[in-house]
XYZ file of C-alpha atoms in Angstrom:
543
model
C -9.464 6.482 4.617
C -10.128 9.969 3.582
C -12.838 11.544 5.163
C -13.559 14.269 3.224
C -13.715 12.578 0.057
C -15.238 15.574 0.688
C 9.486 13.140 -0.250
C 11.979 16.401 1.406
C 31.906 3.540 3.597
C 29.509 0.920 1.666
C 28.361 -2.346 2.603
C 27.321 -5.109 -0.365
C 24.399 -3.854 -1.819
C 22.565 -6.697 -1.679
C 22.158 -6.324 2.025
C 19.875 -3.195 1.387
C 17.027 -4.648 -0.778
C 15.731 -7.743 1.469
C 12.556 -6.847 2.076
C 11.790 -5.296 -1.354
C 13.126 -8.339 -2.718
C 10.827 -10.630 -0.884
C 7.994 -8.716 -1.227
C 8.228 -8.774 -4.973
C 9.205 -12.271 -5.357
C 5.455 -13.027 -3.463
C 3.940 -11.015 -5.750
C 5.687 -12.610 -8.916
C 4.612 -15.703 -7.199
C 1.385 -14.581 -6.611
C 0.555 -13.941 -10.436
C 2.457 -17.344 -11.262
C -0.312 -18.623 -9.142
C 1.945 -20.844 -6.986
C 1.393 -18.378 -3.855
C 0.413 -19.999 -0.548
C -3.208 -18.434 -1.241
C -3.570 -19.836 -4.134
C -3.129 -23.724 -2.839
C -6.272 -24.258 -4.653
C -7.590 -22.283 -7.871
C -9.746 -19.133 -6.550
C -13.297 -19.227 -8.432
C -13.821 -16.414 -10.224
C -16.742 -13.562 -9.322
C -19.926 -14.305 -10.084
C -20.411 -12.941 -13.921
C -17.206 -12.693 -14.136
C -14.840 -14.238 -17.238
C -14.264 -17.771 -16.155
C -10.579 -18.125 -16.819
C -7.967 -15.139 -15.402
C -4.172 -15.790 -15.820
C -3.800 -16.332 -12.331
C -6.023 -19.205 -12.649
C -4.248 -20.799 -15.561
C -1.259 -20.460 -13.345
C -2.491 -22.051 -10.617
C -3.993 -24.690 -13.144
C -0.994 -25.487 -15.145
C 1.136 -25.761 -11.354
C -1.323 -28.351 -9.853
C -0.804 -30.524 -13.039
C 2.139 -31.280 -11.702
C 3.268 -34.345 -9.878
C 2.208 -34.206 -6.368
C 5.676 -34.401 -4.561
C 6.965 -32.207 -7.170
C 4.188 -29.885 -6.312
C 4.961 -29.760 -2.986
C 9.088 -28.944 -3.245
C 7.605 -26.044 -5.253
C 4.859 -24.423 -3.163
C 7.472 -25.599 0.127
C 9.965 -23.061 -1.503
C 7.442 -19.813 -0.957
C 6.499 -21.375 2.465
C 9.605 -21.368 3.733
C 11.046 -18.119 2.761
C 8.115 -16.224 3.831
C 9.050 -18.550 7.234
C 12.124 -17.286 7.336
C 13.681 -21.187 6.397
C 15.788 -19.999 4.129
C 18.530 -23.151 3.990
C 14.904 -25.418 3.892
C 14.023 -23.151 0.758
C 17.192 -23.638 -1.111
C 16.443 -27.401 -0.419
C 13.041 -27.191 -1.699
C 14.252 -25.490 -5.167
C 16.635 -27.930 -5.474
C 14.119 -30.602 -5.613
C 11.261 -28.525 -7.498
C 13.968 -27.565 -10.425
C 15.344 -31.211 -10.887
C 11.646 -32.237 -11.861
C 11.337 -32.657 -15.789
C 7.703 -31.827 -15.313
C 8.203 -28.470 -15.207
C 7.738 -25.812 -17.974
C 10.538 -23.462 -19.154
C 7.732 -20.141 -17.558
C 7.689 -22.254 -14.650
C 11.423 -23.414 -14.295
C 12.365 -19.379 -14.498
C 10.032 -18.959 -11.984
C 11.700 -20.991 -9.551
C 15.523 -19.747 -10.903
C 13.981 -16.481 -9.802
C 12.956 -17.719 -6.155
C 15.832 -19.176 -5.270
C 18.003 -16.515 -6.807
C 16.025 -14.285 -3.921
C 15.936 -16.977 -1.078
C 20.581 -16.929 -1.960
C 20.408 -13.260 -1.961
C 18.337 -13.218 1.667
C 21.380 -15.570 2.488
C 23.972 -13.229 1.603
C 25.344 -15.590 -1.288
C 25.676 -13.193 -3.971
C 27.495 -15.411 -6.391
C 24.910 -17.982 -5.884
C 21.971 -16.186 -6.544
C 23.553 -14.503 -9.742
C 24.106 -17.889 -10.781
C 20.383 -19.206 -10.823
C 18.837 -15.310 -12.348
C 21.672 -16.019 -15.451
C 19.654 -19.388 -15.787
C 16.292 -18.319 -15.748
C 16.970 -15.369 -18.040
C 18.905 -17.790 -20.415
C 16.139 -20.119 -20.505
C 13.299 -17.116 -21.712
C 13.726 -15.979 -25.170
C 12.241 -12.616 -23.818
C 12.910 -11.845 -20.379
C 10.559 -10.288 -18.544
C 11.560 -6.809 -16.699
C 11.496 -8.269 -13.366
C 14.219 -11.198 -14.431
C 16.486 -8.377 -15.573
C 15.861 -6.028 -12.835
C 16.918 -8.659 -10.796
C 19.672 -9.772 -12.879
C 21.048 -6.365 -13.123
C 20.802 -5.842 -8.726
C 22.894 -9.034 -8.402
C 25.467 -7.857 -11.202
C 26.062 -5.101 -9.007
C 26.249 -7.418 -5.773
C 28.975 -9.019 -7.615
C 30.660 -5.988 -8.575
C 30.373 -6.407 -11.756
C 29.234 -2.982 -12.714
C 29.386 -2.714 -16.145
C 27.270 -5.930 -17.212
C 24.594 -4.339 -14.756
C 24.571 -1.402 -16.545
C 24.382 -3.079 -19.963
C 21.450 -5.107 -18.372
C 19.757 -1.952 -17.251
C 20.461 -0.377 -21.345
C 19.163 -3.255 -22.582
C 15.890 -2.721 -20.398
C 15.281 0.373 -21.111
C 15.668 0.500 -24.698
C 12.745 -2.167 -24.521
C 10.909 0.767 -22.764
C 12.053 3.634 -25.398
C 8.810 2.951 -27.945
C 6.532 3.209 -25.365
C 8.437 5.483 -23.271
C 6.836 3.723 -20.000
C 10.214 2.571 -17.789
C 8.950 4.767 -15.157
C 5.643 3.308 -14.996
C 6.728 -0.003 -15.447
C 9.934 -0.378 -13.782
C 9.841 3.235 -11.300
C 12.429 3.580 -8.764
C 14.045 0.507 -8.258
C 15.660 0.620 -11.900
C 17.167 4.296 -11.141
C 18.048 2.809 -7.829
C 19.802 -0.386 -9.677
C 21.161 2.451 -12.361
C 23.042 4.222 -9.768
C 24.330 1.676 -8.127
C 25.861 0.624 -11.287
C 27.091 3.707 -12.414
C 28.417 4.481 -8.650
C 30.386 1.528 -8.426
C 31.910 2.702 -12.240
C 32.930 6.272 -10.278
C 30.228 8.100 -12.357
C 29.015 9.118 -8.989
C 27.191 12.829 -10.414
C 25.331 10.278 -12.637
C 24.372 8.073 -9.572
C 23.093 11.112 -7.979
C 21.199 11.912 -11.049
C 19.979 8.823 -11.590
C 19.220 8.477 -7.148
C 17.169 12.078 -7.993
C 15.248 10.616 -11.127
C 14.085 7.788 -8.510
C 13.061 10.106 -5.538
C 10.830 12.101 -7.919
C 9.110 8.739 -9.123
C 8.993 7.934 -5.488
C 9.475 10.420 -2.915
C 9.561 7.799 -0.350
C 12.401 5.113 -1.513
C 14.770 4.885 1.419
C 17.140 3.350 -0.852
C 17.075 5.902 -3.602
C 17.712 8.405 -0.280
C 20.836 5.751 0.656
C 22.192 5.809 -2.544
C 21.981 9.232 -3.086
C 23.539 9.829 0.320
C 26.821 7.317 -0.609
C 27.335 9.138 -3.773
C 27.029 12.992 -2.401
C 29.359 11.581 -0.012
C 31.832 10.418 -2.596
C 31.921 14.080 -4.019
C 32.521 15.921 -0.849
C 28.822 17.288 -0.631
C 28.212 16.323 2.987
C 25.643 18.903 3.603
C 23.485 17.234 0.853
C 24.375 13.612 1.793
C 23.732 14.304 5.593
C 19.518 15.614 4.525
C 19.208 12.054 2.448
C 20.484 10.414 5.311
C 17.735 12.007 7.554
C 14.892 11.395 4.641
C 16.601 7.566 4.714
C 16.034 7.176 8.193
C 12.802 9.016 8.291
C 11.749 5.878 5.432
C 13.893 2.895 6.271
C 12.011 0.131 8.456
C 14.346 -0.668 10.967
C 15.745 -4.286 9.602
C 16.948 -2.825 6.307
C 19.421 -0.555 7.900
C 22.575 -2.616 7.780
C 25.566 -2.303 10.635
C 27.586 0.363 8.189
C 24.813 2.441 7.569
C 23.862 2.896 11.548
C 26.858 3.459 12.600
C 26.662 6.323 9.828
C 23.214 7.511 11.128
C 24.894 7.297 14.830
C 28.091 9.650 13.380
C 25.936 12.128 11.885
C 23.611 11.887 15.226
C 20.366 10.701 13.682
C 17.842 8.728 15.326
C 15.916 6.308 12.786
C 13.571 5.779 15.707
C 12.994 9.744 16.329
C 13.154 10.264 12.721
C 10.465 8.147 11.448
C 7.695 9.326 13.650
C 7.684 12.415 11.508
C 8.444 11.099 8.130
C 7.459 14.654 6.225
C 9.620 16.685 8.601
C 8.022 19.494 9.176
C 5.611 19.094 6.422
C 1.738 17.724 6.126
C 0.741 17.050 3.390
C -2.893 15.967 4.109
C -3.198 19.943 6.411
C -1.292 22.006 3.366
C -3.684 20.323 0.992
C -7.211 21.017 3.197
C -6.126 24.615 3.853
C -5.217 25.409 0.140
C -8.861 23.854 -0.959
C -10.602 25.713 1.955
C -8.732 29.072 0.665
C -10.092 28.074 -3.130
C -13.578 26.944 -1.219
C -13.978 30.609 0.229
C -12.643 32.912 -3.078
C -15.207 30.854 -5.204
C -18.079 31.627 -2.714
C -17.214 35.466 -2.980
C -17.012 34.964 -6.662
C -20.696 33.143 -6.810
C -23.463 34.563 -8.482
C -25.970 31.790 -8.356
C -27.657 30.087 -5.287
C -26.296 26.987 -6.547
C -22.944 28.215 -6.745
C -23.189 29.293 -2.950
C -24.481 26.435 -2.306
C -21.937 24.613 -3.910
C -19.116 26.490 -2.198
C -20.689 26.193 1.441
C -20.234 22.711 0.643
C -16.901 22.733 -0.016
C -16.188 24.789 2.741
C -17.898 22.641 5.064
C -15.905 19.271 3.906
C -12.724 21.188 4.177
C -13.329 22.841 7.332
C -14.227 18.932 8.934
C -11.128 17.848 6.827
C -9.524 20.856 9.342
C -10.517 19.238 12.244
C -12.889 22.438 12.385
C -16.355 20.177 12.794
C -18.535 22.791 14.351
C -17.616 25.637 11.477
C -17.916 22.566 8.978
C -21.493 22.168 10.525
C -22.791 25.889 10.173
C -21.522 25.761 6.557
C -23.331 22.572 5.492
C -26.656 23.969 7.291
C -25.997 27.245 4.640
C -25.589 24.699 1.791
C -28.268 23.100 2.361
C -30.421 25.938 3.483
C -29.594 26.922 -0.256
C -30.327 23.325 -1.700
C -32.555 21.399 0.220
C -33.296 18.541 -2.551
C -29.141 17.973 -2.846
C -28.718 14.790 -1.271
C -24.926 14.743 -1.583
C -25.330 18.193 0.785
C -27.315 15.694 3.206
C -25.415 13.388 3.676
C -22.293 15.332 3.946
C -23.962 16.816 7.113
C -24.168 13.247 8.245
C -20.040 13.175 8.211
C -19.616 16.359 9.847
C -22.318 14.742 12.414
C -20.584 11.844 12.852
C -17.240 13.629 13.568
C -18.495 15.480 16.324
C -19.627 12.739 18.276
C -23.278 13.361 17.500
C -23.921 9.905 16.786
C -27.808 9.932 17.479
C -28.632 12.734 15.534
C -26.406 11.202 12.777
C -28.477 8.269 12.876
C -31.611 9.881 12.723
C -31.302 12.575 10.288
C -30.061 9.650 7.642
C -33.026 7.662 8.289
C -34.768 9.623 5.370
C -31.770 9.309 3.407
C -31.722 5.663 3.978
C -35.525 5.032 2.986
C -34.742 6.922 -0.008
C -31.910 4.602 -1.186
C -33.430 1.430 -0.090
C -36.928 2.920 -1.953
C -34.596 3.438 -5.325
C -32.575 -0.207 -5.015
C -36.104 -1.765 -5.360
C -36.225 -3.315 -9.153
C -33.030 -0.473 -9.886
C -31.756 -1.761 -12.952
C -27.942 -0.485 -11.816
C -28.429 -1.244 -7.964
C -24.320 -0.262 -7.892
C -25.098 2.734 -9.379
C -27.458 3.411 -6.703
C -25.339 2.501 -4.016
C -22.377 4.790 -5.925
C -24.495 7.907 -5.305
C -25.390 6.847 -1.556
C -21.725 6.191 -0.773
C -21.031 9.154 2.259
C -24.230 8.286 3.748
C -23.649 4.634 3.927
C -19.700 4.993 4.998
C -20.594 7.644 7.543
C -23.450 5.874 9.007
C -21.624 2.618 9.102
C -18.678 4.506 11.410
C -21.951 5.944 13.829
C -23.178 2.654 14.074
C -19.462 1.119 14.407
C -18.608 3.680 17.735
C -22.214 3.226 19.449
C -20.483 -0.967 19.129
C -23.863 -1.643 17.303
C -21.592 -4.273 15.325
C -24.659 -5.496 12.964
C -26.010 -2.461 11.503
C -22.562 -0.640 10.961
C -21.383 -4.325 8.808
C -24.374 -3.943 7.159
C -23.792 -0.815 6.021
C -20.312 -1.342 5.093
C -21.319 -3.593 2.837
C -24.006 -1.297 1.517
C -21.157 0.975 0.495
C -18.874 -1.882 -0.670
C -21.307 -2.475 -3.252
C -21.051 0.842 -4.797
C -17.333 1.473 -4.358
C -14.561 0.809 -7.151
C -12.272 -2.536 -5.963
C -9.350 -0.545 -4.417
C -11.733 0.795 -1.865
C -13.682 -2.289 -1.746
C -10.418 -4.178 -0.433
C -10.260 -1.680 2.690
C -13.800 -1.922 3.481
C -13.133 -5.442 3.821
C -10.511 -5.123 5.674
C -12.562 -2.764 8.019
C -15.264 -5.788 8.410
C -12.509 -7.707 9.840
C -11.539 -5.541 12.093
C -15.137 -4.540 13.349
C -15.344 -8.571 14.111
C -12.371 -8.750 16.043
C -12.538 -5.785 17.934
C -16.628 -7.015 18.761
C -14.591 -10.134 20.543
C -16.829 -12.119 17.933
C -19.915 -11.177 18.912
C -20.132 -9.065 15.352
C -22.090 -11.293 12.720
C -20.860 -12.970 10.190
C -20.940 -11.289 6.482
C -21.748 -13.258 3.473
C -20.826 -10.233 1.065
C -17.940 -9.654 2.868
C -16.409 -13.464 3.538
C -17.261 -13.707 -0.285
C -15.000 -11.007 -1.594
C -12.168 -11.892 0.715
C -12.425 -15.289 -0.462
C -12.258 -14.136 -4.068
C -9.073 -11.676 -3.685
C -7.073 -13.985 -1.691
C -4.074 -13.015 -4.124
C -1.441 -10.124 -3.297
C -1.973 -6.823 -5.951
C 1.922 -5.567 -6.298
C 1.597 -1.590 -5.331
C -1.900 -2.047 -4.035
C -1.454 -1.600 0.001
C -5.163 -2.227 0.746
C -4.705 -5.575 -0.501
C -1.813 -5.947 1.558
C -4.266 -4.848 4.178
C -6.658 -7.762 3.785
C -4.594 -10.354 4.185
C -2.343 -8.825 6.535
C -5.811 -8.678 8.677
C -6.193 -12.074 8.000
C -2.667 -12.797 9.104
C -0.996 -13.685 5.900
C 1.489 -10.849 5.691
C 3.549 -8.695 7.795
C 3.171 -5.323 8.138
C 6.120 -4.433 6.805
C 5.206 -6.012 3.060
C 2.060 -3.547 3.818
C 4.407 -0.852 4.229
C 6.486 -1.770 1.176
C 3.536 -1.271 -0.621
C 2.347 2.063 0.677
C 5.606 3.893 0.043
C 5.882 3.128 -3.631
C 2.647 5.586 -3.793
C 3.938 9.069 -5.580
C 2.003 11.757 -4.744
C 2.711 12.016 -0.641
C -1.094 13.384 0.259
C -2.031 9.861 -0.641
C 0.602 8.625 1.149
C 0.154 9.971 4.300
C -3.730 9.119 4.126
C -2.113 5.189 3.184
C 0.086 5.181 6.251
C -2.785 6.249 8.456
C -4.761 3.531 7.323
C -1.900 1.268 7.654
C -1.019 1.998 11.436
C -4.728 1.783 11.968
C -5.319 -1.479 11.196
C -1.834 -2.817 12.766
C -2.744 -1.129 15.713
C -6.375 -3.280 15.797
C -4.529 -6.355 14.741
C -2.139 -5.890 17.603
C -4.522 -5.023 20.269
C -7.561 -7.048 19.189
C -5.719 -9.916 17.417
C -2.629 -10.511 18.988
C -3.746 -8.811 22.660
C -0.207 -6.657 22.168
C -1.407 -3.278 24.171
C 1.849 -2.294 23.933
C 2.486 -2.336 20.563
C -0.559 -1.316 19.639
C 0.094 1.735 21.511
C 3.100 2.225 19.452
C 0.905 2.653 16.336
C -1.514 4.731 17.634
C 1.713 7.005 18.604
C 2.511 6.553 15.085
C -1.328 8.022 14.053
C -0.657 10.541 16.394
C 2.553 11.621 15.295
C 1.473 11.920 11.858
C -1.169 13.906 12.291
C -3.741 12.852 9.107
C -5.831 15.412 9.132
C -9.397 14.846 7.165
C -8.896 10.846 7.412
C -11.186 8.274 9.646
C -8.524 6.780 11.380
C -7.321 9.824 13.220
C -10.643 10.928 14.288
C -11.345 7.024 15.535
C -7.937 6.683 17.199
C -8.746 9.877 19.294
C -12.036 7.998 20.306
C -10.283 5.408 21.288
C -11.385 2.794 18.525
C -8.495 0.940 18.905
C-alpha cells in the first residue's frame, strides 16, 4: 500500500498463454457463478440490491440436476487441480446433460476448450470454442478472443484475423477495444498477422499492446519473434530482456530459454529488477517533492505554506527521508494547528520512524475526536473517510508493538471509510495480522463478514486476488496475472510490493516456508518501493 497517499525459431503459440488462459477462464467462471466459491449463492451486503448477476448465475446452475451439477462444478475443480484428463471427463458428462441452457452450454464449450489447450490439443480445443460461439447468436468478446488464439494455434491465420476484424468493428462505435479487450487482442492480432509474414504489422500491433500494458511478457515475446524475423536483433534482443524481466518462470517454453540462454539472459537475474534501471515509485516522489518545494517559494498565504510543508513532508517520508519529513510537518502544522489531515500525517511520519509510543499518544486526541463525531453521525463512512491516515497509521503502530486487538480494530475503523478496492487489501491485511499473531489475534466480525461477501474473483482487480490467495484459494501467480495488466507502472510497482508482501506472510506464517519467504522479501528488497508500507515493514522485519 502506498504510504504517502500522502514497461522499457517459434514454438505453438498456444504453449505461451497457459496461465493467462486459466486465470481468465476462473474469472469467466466466476461471473457465470459456477466458481468453486460460489458452491452456494453469496448473500448480498446488508442494504444492498437483493439479486446481482452473479447470484442469478449461481441460481440458475444449482437448478440443475444434482449429478449434473456436480460434472459441472468437477470441471473448474479439477483444472485449477491440475486434473486436466479428469476435467475433460467432467465436461464430457456436464455437456451431454439436456438440462443445460445454451449461456450455460457455451460456458462449458469455453472450459474445456481451455482445459484441451492446457493439454496441448490445439485441434481439440478449437473444436469445442467453434461450438460455443455457434451456439450464441452474439458472442461475447471473450468467446472470440479465444476463438481467434486457437485459430492461430492451428495455423490458421487468416480466419484469426477475420475473427479479430470482426471484434473490433463491434468495438468501432464505442471506440472501447482497448478498454475492453487491451493487450491480449493486439497480442492475438500479431500473432495472426505474423504467421501471414506481415511481421512490421505484428510489431505494430506487439507495440500498440505494450503501451496498453507495459508489462505483457507476451506482447514483449511477440514483439521479440517478429524484430527477429526482420533482421532487427538489437531491438528483439531489449524485448527479450523486458520478456524475461515479466515472464513467471512456467510460461517460458523450452524454445524460448534456450533463446534467453543464446542471447545470455538470466530470467531469474532479470526479474528481480523488472524496471531496469528505473523506479518508478522514487522518480515519481522526487518530481512531487521538486513541485512540493517551488510551490512553497511561490506561497503567499500561511495556508499555502502550510499546505506545501505538507506536501513536502509526505514526499520527503515517501523518500525514505522520515526525520526531514518530520521537521516539515511540525512547520505545517505550526502554520495550521486546527488541520487535522496535517495531524495525522505527523502520525505516519511517526510511525515510520519507529516512534511507535509517541505515535500512539499524540493520536489519542485525534481518536476522541473521531469517535466524539461517529456518535449519532448521520454519514458515519463519511466520518471514517476523513479519519482514514490516522486510523491506517495507527493500526500499523499498534500492528509492530504485536498489540494484535487494537491494530484489527483499527483496520476495520479505516475499512469502513475506504472505497472497496482498498477495502479488499485491508482484509487481506486482517488475515495476515491473525496468522502472523499464531492465532492469538481476535476474531473480526466486520472483517470475516466482508470476506464472506466477496468470495468471488474481480478480473484485473489484484487485491481480490489477494484475499483469497490469503485464504488459500489461488496461487500467487493468478495474483500476479492480475497485477501486471495494471498500465500506469507507479501503480504497478506499489501492486507488486503488496503482492510479495503478503506471499512472503503466507509462506512464512502459513505454510512455515522460511525459505521462500525469504525469497520474497528479496523480491521487496530488490524492488525498492519507496513511499509504500510493505517496504518499511519488511525492513522491520514484519514478515
Amino acid at each position: 500500500m502506498h504510504a504517502a497517499l500522502h514497461c522499457h525459431g517459434r514454438t505453438r503459440h498456444s504453449e505461451h498463454n497457459m496461465k493467462n488462459i486459466v486465470s481468465r477462464a476462473f474469472c469467466t467462471f466466476a461471473v457465470l457463478g459456477l466458481s468453486a466459491c460460489a458452491h452456494q449463492p453469496t448473500p448480498p451486503a446488508s442494504g444492498a440490491s437483493a439479486v446481482t448477476p452473479v447470484t442469478k448465475a449461481a441460481e440458475a446452475w444449482s437448478r440443475l440436476p444434482p449429478d449434473v451439477l456436480v460434472a459441472c462444478r468437477g470441471v473448474l475443480i479439477s483444472t485449477g487441480a491440475g486434473r486436466f484428463n479428469e476435467a475433460v471427463d467432467l465436461s464430457r458428462q456436464c455437456l451431454a446433460s439436456q438440462s443445460l441452457t445454451v449461456e450455460m452450454r457455451a460456458a462449458m464449450l469455453l472450459q474445456l476448450a481451455v482445459v484441451e489447450t492446457i493439454r496441448k490439443q490445439p485441434a481439440a480445443a478449437l473444436d469445442a470454442e467453434e461450438a460455443g460461439v455457434a451456439l450464441t447468436p452474439a458472442p461475447a468478446d471473450l468467446q472470440l478472443l479465444m476463438l481467434a488464439q486457437l485459430y492461430v494455434a492451428n495455423l490458421r491465420y487468416k480466419e484469426a484475423l477475420d475473427t479479430l476484424d470482426r471484434t473490433r468493428a463491434a468495438h468501432e462505435p464505442k471506440q472501447d477495444l482497448n478498454n475492453i479487450l487491451g493487450t491480449p487482442y493486439y497480442v492475438a492480432r500479431g500473432r495472426a498477422l505474423g504467421g501471414l509474414g506481415r511481421h512490421q504489422e505484428a510489431i505494430d500491433a506487439a507495440t500498440q499492446g505494450i503501451t496498453i500494458q507495459c508489462a505483457s511478457a507476451e506482447a514483449y515475446r511477440l514483439r521479440a519473434a517478429e524484430r527477429e524475423a526482420v533482421g532487427d536483433a538489437e531491438g528483439a534482443r531489449a524485448d527479450y530482456v523486458a520478456f524475461a524481466r515479466w515472464a513467471t518462470d512456467p510460461t517460458i517454453d523450452e524454445t524460448t530459454r534456450a533463446k534467453l540462454a543464446a542471447l545470455k539472459i538470466d530470467p531469474a537475474s532479470e526479474r528481480r529488477h523488472p524496471f531496469g534501471s528505473d523506479n518508478p515509485l522514487r522518480d515519481l516522489s522526487a518530481h512531487a517533492l521538486s513541485t512540493a518545494q517551488l510551490s512553497l517559494k511561490a506561497a503567499t498565504t500561511q495556508q499555502q505554506k502550510a499546505k506545501a510543508y505538507s506536501d513536502i513532508s509526505a514526499y520527503l517520508d515517501n523518500s525514505n527521508r522520515h526525520q526531514e519529513a518530520l521537521k516539515a510537518i511540525d512547520q505545517a502544522i505550526a502554520l495550521a494547528p486546527d488541520d487535522i489531515a496535517f495531524r495525522q500525517s505527523k502520525i505516519t511520519t511517526l510511525v515510520a520512524l519507529n516512534r511507535l509510543d509517541d505515535a500512539i499518544s499524540q493520536a489519542t486526541p485525534l481518536v476522541a475526536k473521531m469517535q466524539g463525531e461517529l456518535v449519532g453521525a448521520a454519514d458515519a463512512k463519511a466520518v471514517y473517510g476523513r479519519y482514514n491516515e490516522l486510523t491506517v497509521s495507527l493500526a500499523w503502530a499498534y500492528i509492530l508493538k504485536q498489540d494484535w486487538a487494537k491494530g484489527i480494530e483499527l483496520l476495520a475503523d479505516n475499512a469502513q471509510g475506504a472505497a472497496p478496492f482498498d477495502q479488499d487489501y485491508l482484509a487481506s491485511t486482517y488475515l495476515y495480522v491473525r496468522v502472523r499473531s499464531g492465532g492469538s489475534a481476535p476474531a473480526n466480525a466486520y472483517f470475516d463478514d466482508y470476506i464472506r461477501r466477496n468470495a468471488q474473483p474481480i478480473p484485473g482487480n489484484y487485491r481480490r486476488w489477494l484475499l483469497l490467495y490469503m485464504q488459500g484459494r489461488v496461487p500467487i501467480d493468478m495474483v500476479y496475472a492480475q497485477a501486471v495488466t495494471i498500465p500506469v507502472p507507479e501503480m504497478l510497482e506499489n501492486a507488486l510490493a503488496e503482492t510479495w508482501f503478503m506471499a512472503a506472510a503466507y509462506e512464512r506464517y502459513v505454510k512455515h516456508d522460511d525459505a521462500a519467504a525469504r525469497a520474497y522479501v528479496g523480491r521487496i528488497n530488490d524492488l525498492q518501493p519507496y513511499g509504500t508500507n510493505e517496504w518499511g515493514l519488511v525492513t522491520r522485519g514484519a514478515v
